[in-house]
Short mmCIF file of C-alpha atoms in Angstrom, two decimals:
data_model
loop_
_atom_site.label_atom_id
_atom_site.label_comp_id
_atom_site.label_asym_id
_atom_site.label_seq_id
_atom_site.Cartn_x
_atom_site.Cartn_y
_atom_site.Cartn_z
CA MET R 236 132.15 134.18 77.01
CA THR R 237 128.78 133.07 76.84
CA ASP R 238 129.95 129.56 77.63
CA GLU R 239 131.34 130.77 80.87
CA LYS R 240 128.34 132.64 81.89
CA SER R 241 125.77 129.91 81.47
CA SER R 242 128.04 127.04 82.99
CA GLY R 243 128.87 129.43 86.03
CA ALA R 244 125.04 130.40 86.60
CA ALA R 245 124.41 126.51 87.29
CA ARG R 246 127.11 125.89 89.75
CA LYS R 247 127.80 126.49 93.27
CA PRO R 248 129.98 129.39 93.48
CA LEU R 249 133.76 128.23 94.19
CA ARG R 250 134.39 128.79 98.16
CA ARG R 251 136.72 131.70 98.69
CA THR R 252 137.36 131.20 102.31
CA ILE R 253 140.19 129.47 104.02
CA ARG R 254 139.26 126.38 106.03
CA GLY R 255 141.61 126.26 108.91
CA GLY R 256 141.88 130.04 109.28
CA ARG R 257 144.81 132.24 108.08
CA PRO R 258 147.69 132.81 109.94
CA VAL R 259 147.95 136.16 112.20
CA PHE R 260 151.22 138.09 112.93
CA PHE R 261 150.27 141.28 114.45
CA ALA R 262 149.03 141.71 118.17
CA ASP R 263 145.52 142.90 116.94
CA PRO R 264 144.48 140.28 114.10
CA ALA R 265 142.41 143.12 112.67
CA THR R 266 145.62 144.79 111.49
CA ASP R 267 146.21 141.46 109.21
CA LYS R 268 143.17 142.01 107.66
CA VAL R 269 143.30 145.64 107.19
CA LEU R 270 146.57 144.89 105.28
CA ASN R 271 144.98 142.21 103.12
CA MET R 272 142.30 144.77 102.16
CA VAL R 273 145.09 147.27 101.05
CA ILE R 274 147.00 145.19 99.33
CA THR R 275 143.52 143.76 97.42
CA LEU R 276 143.17 147.39 96.80
CA ALA R 277 146.58 148.10 95.39
CA SER R 278 146.06 145.42 93.05
CA GLU R 279 142.75 146.65 91.78
CA VAL R 280 144.26 149.98 91.29
CA TRP R 281 147.53 148.66 89.37
CA ALA R 282 144.99 146.53 87.28
CA LEU R 283 143.14 149.65 86.33
CA ARG R 284 146.45 151.47 85.47
CA GLU R 285 147.49 149.08 83.21
CA ARG R 286 144.04 148.91 81.36
CA VAL R 287 143.93 152.70 81.22
CA MET R 288 147.27 153.06 79.86
CA ALA R 289 146.56 150.36 77.08
CA MET R 290 143.04 152.18 75.95
CA GLU R 291 144.81 155.42 75.70
CA ALA R 292 147.80 154.08 73.71
CA LEU R 293 145.29 152.58 71.48
CA GLN R 294 143.11 155.49 70.95
CA VAL R 295 146.27 157.67 70.66
CA ARG R 296 147.46 155.25 67.72
CA THR R 297 144.01 155.68 65.92
CA GLY R 298 143.99 159.55 66.51
CA SER R 299 140.49 159.34 67.94
CA LEU R 300 141.00 160.79 71.53
CA GLY R 301 140.88 164.71 72.37
CA ALA R 302 142.40 166.24 75.21
CA THR R 303 139.27 166.46 77.42
CA ASP R 304 137.32 163.44 75.90
CA VAL R 305 137.57 161.23 78.73
CA ASP R 306 136.52 163.85 81.55
CA ASP R 307 133.84 164.95 79.36
CA TYR R 308 132.35 161.42 78.96
CA ASP R 309 129.13 160.24 80.48
CA PHE R 310 128.44 156.44 80.66
CA THR R 311 125.00 155.39 78.94
CA PRO R 312 122.37 153.98 81.51
CA GLU R 313 123.28 150.29 80.00
CA GLN R 314 126.84 151.16 81.08
CA GLU R 315 126.17 152.51 84.54
CA VAL R 316 124.21 149.28 85.21
CA ARG R 317 127.10 147.24 84.36
CA LEU R 318 129.54 149.35 86.07
CA GLY R 319 127.19 149.07 89.04
CA GLY R 320 127.36 145.40 89.10
CA GLU R 321 131.22 145.41 88.48
CA ARG R 322 131.67 148.24 91.43
CA LYS R 323 129.56 145.83 93.67
CA GLU R 324 131.72 142.83 92.69
CA PHE R 325 134.99 144.75 93.48
CA ILE R 326 133.93 146.22 96.83
CA ASP R 327 132.61 142.56 97.91
CA ASN R 328 135.88 141.32 96.71
CA LEU R 329 138.07 143.93 98.48
CA PHE R 330 136.29 143.18 102.02
CA ARG R 331 135.78 139.30 101.42
CA VAL R 332 138.31 138.82 104.40
CA LEU R 333 135.46 140.18 106.67
CA GLN R 334 132.93 137.91 105.03
CA GLU R 335 134.27 135.10 106.94
CA GLN R 336 133.02 135.94 110.04
CA VAL R 337 129.51 136.40 109.08
CA GLU R 338 129.68 133.00 107.15
CA ALA R 339 131.15 131.45 110.33
CA ALA R 340 128.00 132.88 112.17
CA ALA R 341 125.58 131.71 109.45
CA ALA R 342 126.99 128.39 110.00
CA LYS R 343 126.16 128.37 113.85
CA SER R 344 122.75 130.04 114.13
CA PRO R 345 119.62 129.84 111.89
CA SER R 346 118.47 133.35 112.76
CA ALA R 347 122.12 134.48 111.75
CA ARG R 348 121.48 132.47 108.24
CA GLU R 349 118.32 134.34 107.96
CA HIS R 350 119.78 137.78 108.14
CA VAL R 351 122.81 136.69 105.79
CA LYS R 352 120.81 135.27 102.92
CA ARG R 353 118.30 137.88 103.05
CA GLN R 354 118.03 139.56 99.63
CA PRO R 355 117.44 143.36 99.68
CA GLY R 356 115.75 143.68 96.28
CA VAL R 357 112.50 145.34 97.32
CA PHE R 358 113.56 148.61 95.29
CA GLY R 359 114.73 146.64 92.19
CA ALA R 360 116.08 148.60 89.54
CA ARG R 361 116.49 152.07 91.21
CA VAL R 362 119.29 150.99 93.42
CA SER R 363 120.65 148.44 90.74
CA ALA R 364 122.71 151.16 88.94
CA VAL R 365 124.85 151.72 92.16
CA SER R 366 124.78 148.51 93.83
CA LYS R 367 123.55 145.56 92.05
CA LYS R 368 123.65 143.26 88.65
CA PRO R 369 120.35 143.41 87.10
CA LYS R 370 120.13 139.70 87.38
CA LYS R 371 118.65 137.44 90.24
CA LYS R 372 114.98 137.91 90.00
CA SER R 373 113.65 135.10 92.19
CA PRO R 374 115.35 135.80 95.65
CA ALA R 375 113.79 139.31 95.73
CA LYS R 376 110.45 137.76 96.29
CA LYS R 377 111.44 136.94 100.02
CA PRO R 378 111.19 140.26 101.44
CA SER R 379 107.83 141.32 99.77
CA ALA R 380 106.29 138.00 100.94
CA LYS R 381 107.61 138.84 104.48
CA LYS R 382 106.01 142.21 104.23
CA LYS R 383 102.54 140.95 103.26
CA SER R 384 102.39 138.56 106.39
CA ARG R 385 102.91 141.48 108.47
CA ARG R 386 99.93 143.47 107.36
CA MET I 217 125.90 157.83 92.10
CA LEU I 218 122.87 159.81 91.92
CA GLU I 219 123.14 163.13 89.44
CA LEU I 220 121.47 166.06 90.89
CA LYS I 221 118.86 167.24 88.56
CA HIS I 222 119.09 171.15 88.70
CA GLU I 223 121.68 173.42 87.31
CA LEU I 224 123.32 174.33 90.38
CA LYS I 225 124.86 170.83 90.39
CA LEU I 226 128.77 170.60 90.42
CA ARG I 227 130.56 169.65 87.08
CA LYS I 228 132.92 166.66 87.83
CA THR I 229 135.98 165.28 85.97
CA ARG I 230 135.88 161.43 85.35
CA ASP I 231 137.86 160.57 88.22
CA GLU I 232 135.79 162.54 90.58
CA LYS I 233 132.58 160.84 89.33
CA ALA I 234 134.31 157.42 89.60
CA ARG I 235 135.31 158.35 93.34
CA MET I 236 131.78 159.23 94.09
CA ASN I 237 130.32 156.32 92.51
CA PHE I 238 132.93 154.28 94.73
CA VAL I 239 131.84 156.09 98.01
CA SER I 240 128.10 155.52 97.17
CA GLY I 241 128.85 151.80 96.35
CA LEU I 242 130.85 151.50 99.77
CA ARG I 243 128.20 152.97 101.77
CA ALA I 244 125.47 150.71 100.15
CA HIS I 245 127.77 147.65 101.13
CA VAL I 246 128.33 148.81 104.78
CA LEU I 247 124.93 149.82 105.34
CA MET I 248 122.99 146.72 103.73
CA ASP I 249 125.39 144.16 103.33
CA MET I 250 127.46 144.64 106.54
CA ALA I 251 124.51 145.60 108.59
CA ASN I 252 122.85 142.17 107.85
CA GLY I 253 126.43 140.48 108.43
CA MET I 254 126.49 142.25 111.71
CA ARG I 255 123.12 141.25 112.78
CA ALA I 256 124.17 137.67 112.03
CA VAL I 257 127.22 137.91 114.16
CA TRP I 258 124.96 139.24 116.98
CA ASP I 259 122.64 136.42 116.76
CA ALA I 260 125.07 133.72 116.53
CA ASP I 261 128.30 135.19 118.81
CA VAL I 262 127.54 138.33 120.94
CA ALA I 263 123.92 137.56 122.08
CA PRO I 264 124.68 133.88 123.12
CA GLU I 265 127.65 135.15 125.23
CA PHE I 266 125.45 137.78 126.71
CA ARG I 267 122.44 135.31 127.71
CA LYS I 268 125.26 132.96 129.21
CA ARG I 269 126.72 135.77 131.25
CA HIS I 270 123.46 137.71 132.37
CA ARG I 271 121.16 134.71 132.15
CA ARG I 272 118.75 137.09 130.24
CA ASP I 273 118.24 139.19 127.09
CA PRO I 274 119.82 142.81 127.01
CA LYS I 275 117.12 145.29 127.96
CA ASP I 276 118.08 148.15 125.84
CA GLY I 277 120.39 149.61 122.96
CA PRO I 278 123.05 150.58 125.44
CA GLU I 279 123.63 146.90 126.71
CA VAL I 280 123.82 145.74 123.14
CA HIS I 281 126.16 148.43 122.28
CA LYS I 282 128.56 147.58 125.31
CA ALA I 283 128.41 143.73 124.11
CA MET I 284 129.29 144.59 120.55
CA LYS I 285 131.91 147.09 121.21
CA PRO I 286 134.98 144.61 121.38
CA ASN I 287 133.86 142.62 118.46
CA GLU I 288 135.78 142.71 115.26
CA TYR I 289 133.04 143.03 113.08
CA PHE I 290 131.32 145.65 114.61
CA LYS I 291 134.87 147.70 114.69
CA PHE I 292 135.27 147.12 110.99
CA TYR I 293 131.70 148.05 110.41
CA SER I 294 131.83 151.30 112.42
CA SER I 295 135.36 152.06 111.09
CA MET I 296 134.51 151.56 107.37
CA ARG I 297 131.31 153.53 107.96
CA VAL I 298 133.02 156.45 109.41
CA THR I 299 135.70 156.40 106.68
CA ALA I 300 133.01 156.20 103.94
CA GLN I 301 130.82 159.19 105.78
CA ASP I 302 134.05 161.10 105.44
CA MET I 303 134.79 160.26 101.88
CA VAL I 304 131.15 161.48 100.81
CA TRP I 305 132.07 165.02 101.77
CA GLN I 306 135.39 164.77 100.73
CA SER I 307 134.31 163.63 97.18
CA VAL I 308 132.41 166.99 96.80
CA LEU I 309 134.80 168.97 98.03
CA GLY I 310 137.66 169.03 95.35
CA PRO I 311 135.04 169.75 92.24
CA LEU I 312 133.25 172.45 94.59
CA GLU I 313 136.75 174.35 95.29
CA ARG I 314 137.13 174.99 91.55
CA GLN I 315 133.49 176.19 91.03
CA ARG I 316 132.58 178.45 94.05
CA ALA I 317 132.75 181.51 92.08
CA ASP I 318 130.73 179.66 89.35
CA LEU I 319 128.12 178.54 91.77
CA LYS I 320 127.66 182.11 93.19
CA ALA I 321 127.41 183.69 89.92
CA LYS I 322 124.92 180.99 88.93
CA ALA I 323 122.83 181.88 92.17
CA GLN I 324 122.85 185.44 91.49
CA ASP I 325 121.59 184.80 87.84
CA LEU I 326 118.74 182.60 89.18
CA ASP I 327 117.65 185.67 91.24
CA ARG I 328 117.66 187.94 88.30
CA ARG I 329 116.16 185.31 85.93
CA VAL I 330 113.56 183.74 87.79
CA GLY I 331 112.77 185.86 91.05
CA LEU I 332 110.76 183.14 92.89
CA GLY I 333 109.99 183.15 96.59
CA SER I 334 112.48 185.27 98.93
CA LEU I 335 115.40 185.00 101.05
CA ASN I 336 115.55 186.91 104.52
CA LEU I 337 118.58 186.62 106.20
CA LYS I 338 119.54 188.48 109.27
CA PRO I 339 123.26 189.99 109.41
CA GLY I 340 124.83 189.27 112.95
CA PHE I 341 122.53 186.33 113.43
CA GLU I 342 124.13 184.19 115.90
CA VAL I 343 124.20 180.45 115.12
CA PRO I 344 123.46 178.46 118.23
CA ARG I 345 126.69 176.46 119.80
CA SER I 346 124.59 173.12 119.43
CA VAL I 347 125.15 173.59 115.72
CA THR I 348 128.46 175.26 115.41
CA ALA I 349 130.44 173.02 118.31
CA VAL I 350 131.23 170.02 115.79
CA ASP I 351 130.98 169.32 112.00
CA VAL I 352 127.62 167.50 112.11
CA HIS I 353 127.77 164.17 110.61
CA LEU I 354 131.44 164.66 110.09
CA MET I 355 130.65 167.27 107.62
CA SER I 356 133.81 169.33 106.77
CA GLY I 357 132.63 172.94 107.06
CA ASN I 358 129.37 172.02 108.92
CA TYR I 359 126.04 173.63 107.79
CA ASP I 360 127.15 177.05 108.56
CA GLY I 361 130.71 177.42 107.58
CA GLU I 362 131.35 180.97 105.49
CA TYR I 363 134.46 181.75 103.79
CA GLU I 364 133.51 184.89 101.79
CA PRO I 365 130.32 187.32 101.73
CA ASP I 366 127.42 185.43 100.03
CA ASP I 367 128.88 182.25 100.40
CA LEU I 368 126.71 179.23 99.67
CA ALA I 369 129.33 176.66 99.64
CA ALA I 370 128.06 174.41 102.41
CA GLY I 371 124.67 174.32 100.94
CA ALA I 372 126.29 172.74 97.94
CA VAL I 373 128.57 170.47 100.04
CA TYR I 374 125.17 169.13 101.54
CA ASP I 375 123.15 168.94 98.37
CA ASN I 376 126.08 167.02 96.37
CA GLY I 377 127.22 165.20 99.22
CA LEU I 378 123.37 163.76 99.83
CA ALA I 379 123.35 162.59 96.22
CA VAL I 380 126.36 160.23 97.06
CA PHE I 381 125.25 159.56 100.66
CA SER I 382 121.98 158.35 99.56
CA PHE I 383 122.87 155.86 97.10
CA GLY I 384 119.50 156.54 95.34
CA LEU I 385 117.32 155.76 98.56
CA MET I 386 116.29 159.80 99.17
CA GLY I 387 114.87 159.96 95.84
CA GLN I 388 116.13 161.41 92.58
CA ASN I 389 115.60 164.76 93.66
CA LEU I 390 116.79 163.87 97.33
CA ASP I 391 113.02 164.68 98.44
CA ASP I 392 111.56 161.18 98.69
CA LEU I 393 110.79 161.74 102.29
CA GLY I 394 109.15 164.94 101.76
CA GLN I 395 107.13 163.79 98.79
CA SER I 396 106.17 160.69 100.61
CA ILE I 397 104.80 162.36 103.72
CA ALA I 398 103.36 165.19 102.14
CA GLY I 399 101.50 162.94 99.70
CA PHE I 400 100.41 160.54 102.57
CA ILE I 401 98.95 163.51 104.46
CA ARG I 402 97.00 164.92 101.39
CA LEU I 403 95.62 161.13 100.54
CA LYS I 404 94.84 160.39 104.18
CA TYR I 405 93.21 163.70 104.72
CA PRO I 406 91.46 164.88 101.55
CA ASP I 407 89.54 167.65 103.25
CA PHE I 408 92.53 169.20 105.03
CA LYS I 409 93.52 171.98 102.68
CA PRO I 410 96.67 173.90 104.30
CA LYS I 411 97.11 177.63 103.16
CA LYS I 412 100.39 178.08 105.08
CA ILE I 413 103.12 175.57 105.66
CA LEU I 414 106.30 175.95 107.53
CA ASP I 415 109.56 173.70 107.66
CA LEU I 416 111.49 173.87 110.56
CA GLY I 417 115.24 173.46 110.06
CA CYS I 418 114.73 173.10 106.35
CA THR I 419 118.68 173.40 105.16
CA ILE I 420 118.77 173.36 101.56
CA GLY I 421 114.97 173.01 101.57
CA HIS I 422 115.13 169.75 99.59
CA ASN I 423 111.74 168.55 101.33
CA THR I 424 110.47 172.05 101.90
CA GLY I 425 109.72 171.79 98.09
CA SER I 426 107.52 168.63 98.40
CA TRP I 427 104.77 170.76 100.16
CA LYS I 428 104.92 173.32 97.51
CA ASP I 429 104.38 170.44 94.97
CA THR I 430 101.64 168.61 97.11
CA TYR I 431 99.78 171.97 98.12
CA PRO I 432 100.57 174.25 95.06
CA GLU I 433 97.97 176.97 96.35
CA ALA I 434 99.96 177.02 99.83
CA GLU I 435 102.44 179.63 101.07
CA VAL I 436 105.41 177.57 102.12
CA HIS I 437 108.22 178.93 104.40
CA GLY I 438 111.50 177.33 105.58
CA VAL I 439 113.58 178.53 108.47
CA ASP I 440 117.06 177.55 109.50
CA VAL I 441 119.98 179.16 111.21
CA ALA I 442 122.83 178.56 108.59
CA ALA I 443 122.94 181.00 106.05
CA PRO I 444 124.90 179.42 103.49
CA CYS I 445 122.52 176.72 103.40
CA LEU I 446 119.48 179.40 103.00
CA ARG I 447 121.22 180.96 100.24
CA TYR I 448 121.79 177.75 98.46
CA ALA I 449 118.14 176.86 99.41
CA HIS I 450 116.83 180.00 97.97
CA ALA I 451 118.74 179.34 94.62
CA ARG I 452 117.96 175.73 94.39
CA ALA I 453 114.19 176.21 94.73
CA GLN I 454 114.26 179.12 92.01
CA ALA I 455 116.10 176.47 89.74
CA GLN I 456 113.41 173.91 90.17
CA GLY I 457 110.96 176.75 89.91
CA ARG I 458 109.23 176.63 93.18
CA ALA I 459 108.23 179.74 95.13
CA ILE I 460 109.48 179.30 98.83
CA HIS I 461 110.31 181.85 101.66
CA PHE I 462 113.28 180.90 103.38
CA HIS I 463 114.31 182.82 106.50
CA GLN I 464 117.11 182.85 108.99
CA MET I 465 115.28 181.94 112.22
CA ASN I 466 116.09 179.60 115.27
CA ALA I 467 113.27 177.05 115.55
CA GLU I 468 113.39 177.37 119.00
CA GLN I 469 112.28 180.98 118.74
CA VAL I 470 110.52 181.65 115.40
CA GLU I 471 109.49 185.27 114.54
CA PHE I 472 106.06 184.40 113.10
CA PRO I 473 102.75 185.55 114.74
CA ASP I 474 100.65 183.31 116.87
CA ALA I 475 98.07 180.90 114.97
CA SER I 476 99.79 181.71 111.63
CA PHE I 477 100.13 178.14 109.98
CA ASP I 478 98.35 175.22 108.97
CA VAL I 479 101.26 172.96 108.78
CA VAL I 480 104.19 172.77 111.06
CA PHE I 481 106.88 170.26 109.82
CA SER I 482 110.56 169.14 110.24
CA SER I 483 112.56 166.59 108.70
CA MET I 484 115.58 164.65 109.99
CA PHE I 485 115.98 167.64 112.40
CA LEU I 486 114.83 167.23 115.93
CA HIS I 487 117.80 164.62 116.40
CA GLU I 488 120.34 167.20 115.92
CA VAL I 489 118.67 169.34 118.60
CA PRO I 490 119.28 169.23 122.44
CA ARG I 491 116.64 168.00 124.56
CA LYS I 492 115.78 171.60 126.00
CA GLY I 493 115.51 172.91 122.58
CA ILE I 494 113.15 170.25 121.59
CA GLU I 495 110.80 171.06 124.08
CA LYS I 496 110.87 174.76 122.89
CA VAL I 497 110.53 173.51 119.06
CA PHE I 498 107.21 171.83 120.09
CA LYS I 499 105.91 174.69 122.03
CA GLU I 500 106.38 177.21 119.19
CA ALA I 501 104.95 174.62 116.96
CA HIS I 502 101.80 174.79 119.29
CA ARG I 503 101.84 178.56 119.45
CA LEU I 504 102.32 178.91 115.58
CA LEU I 505 99.54 176.58 114.56
CA ARG I 506 96.01 177.58 113.95
CA PRO I 507 93.39 175.52 115.51
CA GLY I 508 93.10 172.36 113.41
CA GLY I 509 96.59 172.47 111.97
CA LEU I 510 99.03 169.90 112.23
CA MET I 511 102.55 169.26 113.72
CA LEU I 512 104.30 166.67 111.98
CA HIS I 513 108.26 165.69 112.53
CA MET I 514 109.97 163.02 110.30
CA GLU I 515 112.40 161.43 112.39
CA LEU I 516 114.40 158.25 113.09
CA PRO I 517 112.01 155.91 115.48
CA PRO I 518 111.94 156.37 119.29
CA ASN I 519 113.95 153.64 121.38
CA SER I 520 110.60 153.13 123.18
CA GLN I 521 109.19 151.55 120.01
CA LEU I 522 112.23 149.54 119.08
CA SER I 523 113.79 146.26 119.99
CA ALA I 524 117.27 146.44 122.10
CA TYR I 525 119.07 145.41 118.73
CA GLU I 526 117.35 148.03 116.52
CA ALA I 527 117.83 150.85 119.13
CA PHE I 528 121.66 150.06 119.12
CA TYR I 529 121.82 149.80 115.53
CA LEU I 530 120.14 153.30 115.22
CA ASP I 531 122.10 154.94 118.07
CA TRP I 532 125.29 154.38 116.21
CA ASP I 533 125.18 157.95 114.78
CA SER I 534 125.15 159.42 118.24
CA PHE I 535 128.39 157.86 119.31
CA TYR I 536 130.36 157.53 115.98
CA ASN I 537 128.73 160.37 113.52
CA ASN I 538 129.25 163.73 115.46
CA GLU I 539 125.36 163.85 116.20
CA PRO I 540 125.52 163.82 120.04
CA PHE I 541 121.78 164.77 120.41
CA TYR I 542 120.42 161.99 118.17
CA LYS I 543 120.28 159.21 121.00
CA PRO I 544 119.14 161.67 123.82
CA PHE I 545 116.17 162.42 121.11
CA ARG I 546 115.49 158.97 120.45
CA ASP I 547 115.03 158.17 123.89
CA MET I 548 112.26 160.69 124.28
CA VAL I 549 108.85 159.47 124.03
CA PRO I 550 107.35 161.27 121.28
CA GLN I 551 103.89 161.27 122.80
CA GLU I 552 104.95 162.82 125.90
CA VAL I 553 106.93 165.63 124.41
CA CYS I 554 103.94 166.67 122.20
CA ALA I 555 101.48 166.54 125.43
CA ARG I 556 103.99 168.72 127.36
CA ALA I 557 103.87 171.38 124.49
CA GLY I 558 100.19 171.44 125.09
CA PHE I 559 98.76 169.37 122.24
CA ASP I 560 95.88 167.10 123.31
CA PRO I 561 97.15 163.21 123.66
CA LYS I 562 94.01 162.20 121.99
CA LYS I 563 95.14 164.35 118.71
CA TYR I 564 98.76 162.50 118.72
CA VAL I 565 99.45 160.85 115.31
CA GLN I 566 102.36 158.62 113.95
CA TYR I 567 102.75 156.99 110.98
CA VAL I 568 105.27 154.75 108.94
CA VAL I 569 105.07 155.80 105.57
CA PRO I 570 106.77 153.27 102.62
CA SER I 571 109.16 155.32 100.51
CA ARG I 572 107.13 156.74 97.57
CA GLY I 573 109.98 156.24 94.76
CA GLY I 574 111.24 153.16 96.32
CA TYR I 575 107.91 150.93 96.69
CA GLY I 576 105.71 152.77 93.96
CA GLU I 577 102.70 154.55 94.05
CA LYS I 578 100.42 151.44 95.07
CA ILE I 579 102.08 150.29 98.04
CA TRP I 580 102.76 153.77 99.24
CA SER I 581 99.19 155.02 98.84
CA GLU I 582 98.13 151.58 100.41
CA SER I 583 99.50 152.53 103.61
CA VAL I 584 97.14 155.24 104.12
CA ASN I 585 94.91 152.30 105.49
CA GLN I 586 97.36 149.86 106.37
CA GLN I 587 99.87 150.82 108.72
CA ASP I 588 103.00 148.54 109.60
CA THR I 589 104.32 148.46 112.97
CA VAL I 590 107.44 150.94 113.93
CA ASP I 591 109.84 148.28 114.89
CA SER I 592 111.48 146.83 111.92
CA ASP I 593 114.91 147.02 110.29
CA LYS I 594 113.23 149.29 107.17
CA THR I 595 112.04 152.10 109.38
CA GLY I 596 114.00 155.41 109.43
CA ARG I 597 116.99 153.19 108.29
CA LEU I 598 118.63 154.19 105.19
CA ALA I 599 118.67 150.87 103.50
CA GLU I 600 116.66 149.21 100.46
CA GLY I 601 113.29 149.08 101.72
CA VAL I 602 113.35 152.17 103.88
CA ARG I 603 109.99 153.28 105.33
CA TRP I 604 109.84 156.77 106.84
CA TYR I 605 108.64 157.25 110.26
CA CYS I 606 106.80 160.38 111.22
CA PHE I 607 104.91 161.74 114.30
CA GLY I 608 102.91 164.82 115.43
CA ALA I 609 99.69 166.05 116.70
CA TRP I 610 96.72 168.13 115.51
CA LYS I 611 95.79 171.37 117.32
#
C-alpha cells in the first residue's frame, strides 16, 4: 500500500483518454457519452453492492451488527475527509469522458490551459471534506499570489 | 454535505446522507471543475470561431450565450447542473416527508420553551404571482407551498437543501454572506450604530440573524411573502437563541412607518423580483430609512461591471434555473436605480467582501481598506474563493 502511494506520487499520471477518438454510433455524439456515464455508474453501484453485502455478511457472522446500526452511524471527521476525496475521484471518473474536450482545448490555447490547471484551494480544508483530498499543498499558492498582485 | 447546527435539522438514514453527499460533490464538480473546463472550451474553440465569423469580440453575455449554446460541453455542463439542482431538493424531500409532524411539534415546542422574537402572519395574504408562477430555482413546492395548517415544510426544504446546495461555501450556518457583510459594515463604519434593522425577502432568516449577532442591541425585523418560510424562520431563530421579528409583508409595500429603520438590507432577493417591483422596493427602502440610514443589497454583480463571458456565466440561472428576473435585474445599473428611488448619487456605495469563513478574519477585515474590482470569476459566484457583492446608498 505505502509502496504504491509513494511511487505513484512521483510519476506522471497514466493517460486515460483515447488517442484517435472513440467511435460514435448515435445521431448525436452526446448520446454515446451519456451511455458511457450510465454504464460507468452502473459498475460503481454494483461494486458497492458487493462490498456492502460482504461487510454485512462478516458482521452478521461475528454478531456485531444491530438492526439500525448502519442508519444511525455517523462518520468521524477523518472518515469524512477520506470519503470526500474518494467521492471526488468517483465523480471525476464518472464524467472523465467529458474531460477529453477540455484537454483538447487546453492543448490548443495557452489561456484555456490556465483555466484548466488553476487549482481552487483558496478555502483549503473547509471544502476539502466534500470535494478534495487533503494533499497537494503547493499548487494552492497560485490563486492567492494572483490575488495579491491585483490588490 | 454540511450538517445543519440547530435542532430543526432533519434526521437522515445512512443512504439519505450518502445521496446528499453525492449531490454536494456533484455540484462542486459542475460549478468548479466543469466551470473551468467550459471557460477553457470558450477560450480555445468557441471564442476564436466567433472572432473569425464576426471579426470582433462578443460585446455582451447574450452574444456569448448564443455562441456557446450549440457547444457540446455547454450542453453537458447545463444538463448536469439542472440535474444536480433538482437532486438537491429531492434529496431533502424523502427524509422531510417522514418528519413533517415532528417538525411542526418542534416548532411549537420552541415557541413554548424559548419564546424569543415574534411571528406576524396575515391570514388571506396574497402571495404575488412573480413568486407563485414557477418553482423558483427548480425547488419543488417553492417558497410558498402549503400542504396543511401551520405548515413549515417549505422552509425546511430550503434550509436543508441549502446545506446540500452550498457545499460548505455559504458557511456552517448558511449565513456566511450575512456575517461577512454585516461585520464588514461594522468594521468600516465604527460610528454607525443602527437601532432598527430590516431584512427584505428574508425567507428562513438565515442571513437576518447575522445582523442581530453583529448589532446585539438593535431590534431586527425580517419580512417575506411566504408563510411557511416565515414560520420556519421564527422557529429557526429561536432554536439559535436569536430574538428576531418576522412579518408576512411584500417588500414592495412594507407596512412600517416612514423613517423607522437605520438599515434596510436584502440578500439574494432582488434577482427574484421583476423590474417594476425592484423600483418599488428601492422607493420603500428610501421611505423607511431614517436620515443617515443605510440601504444595502447583497446580490449577483451587475452585467454593466462584468466582461461578456462572466455576464454569460451568471446569466445561466435566468434561462435554466427558473429565475426569470435574474438577468433583467442584472441588466439594471445599480447607481441609476438608487438615484431613481431618491438616493443622492454621491451617497452610493458598493463593496466586494471576501467570504469571512472562506478567507478567514485577516483577509476579510483587510478588505475594509482595500477593495477588489467587481469583475472576477470569484465575485458572487458560488465557487471556492467566493467574494460577496453588495451595493446600496446612505440616506
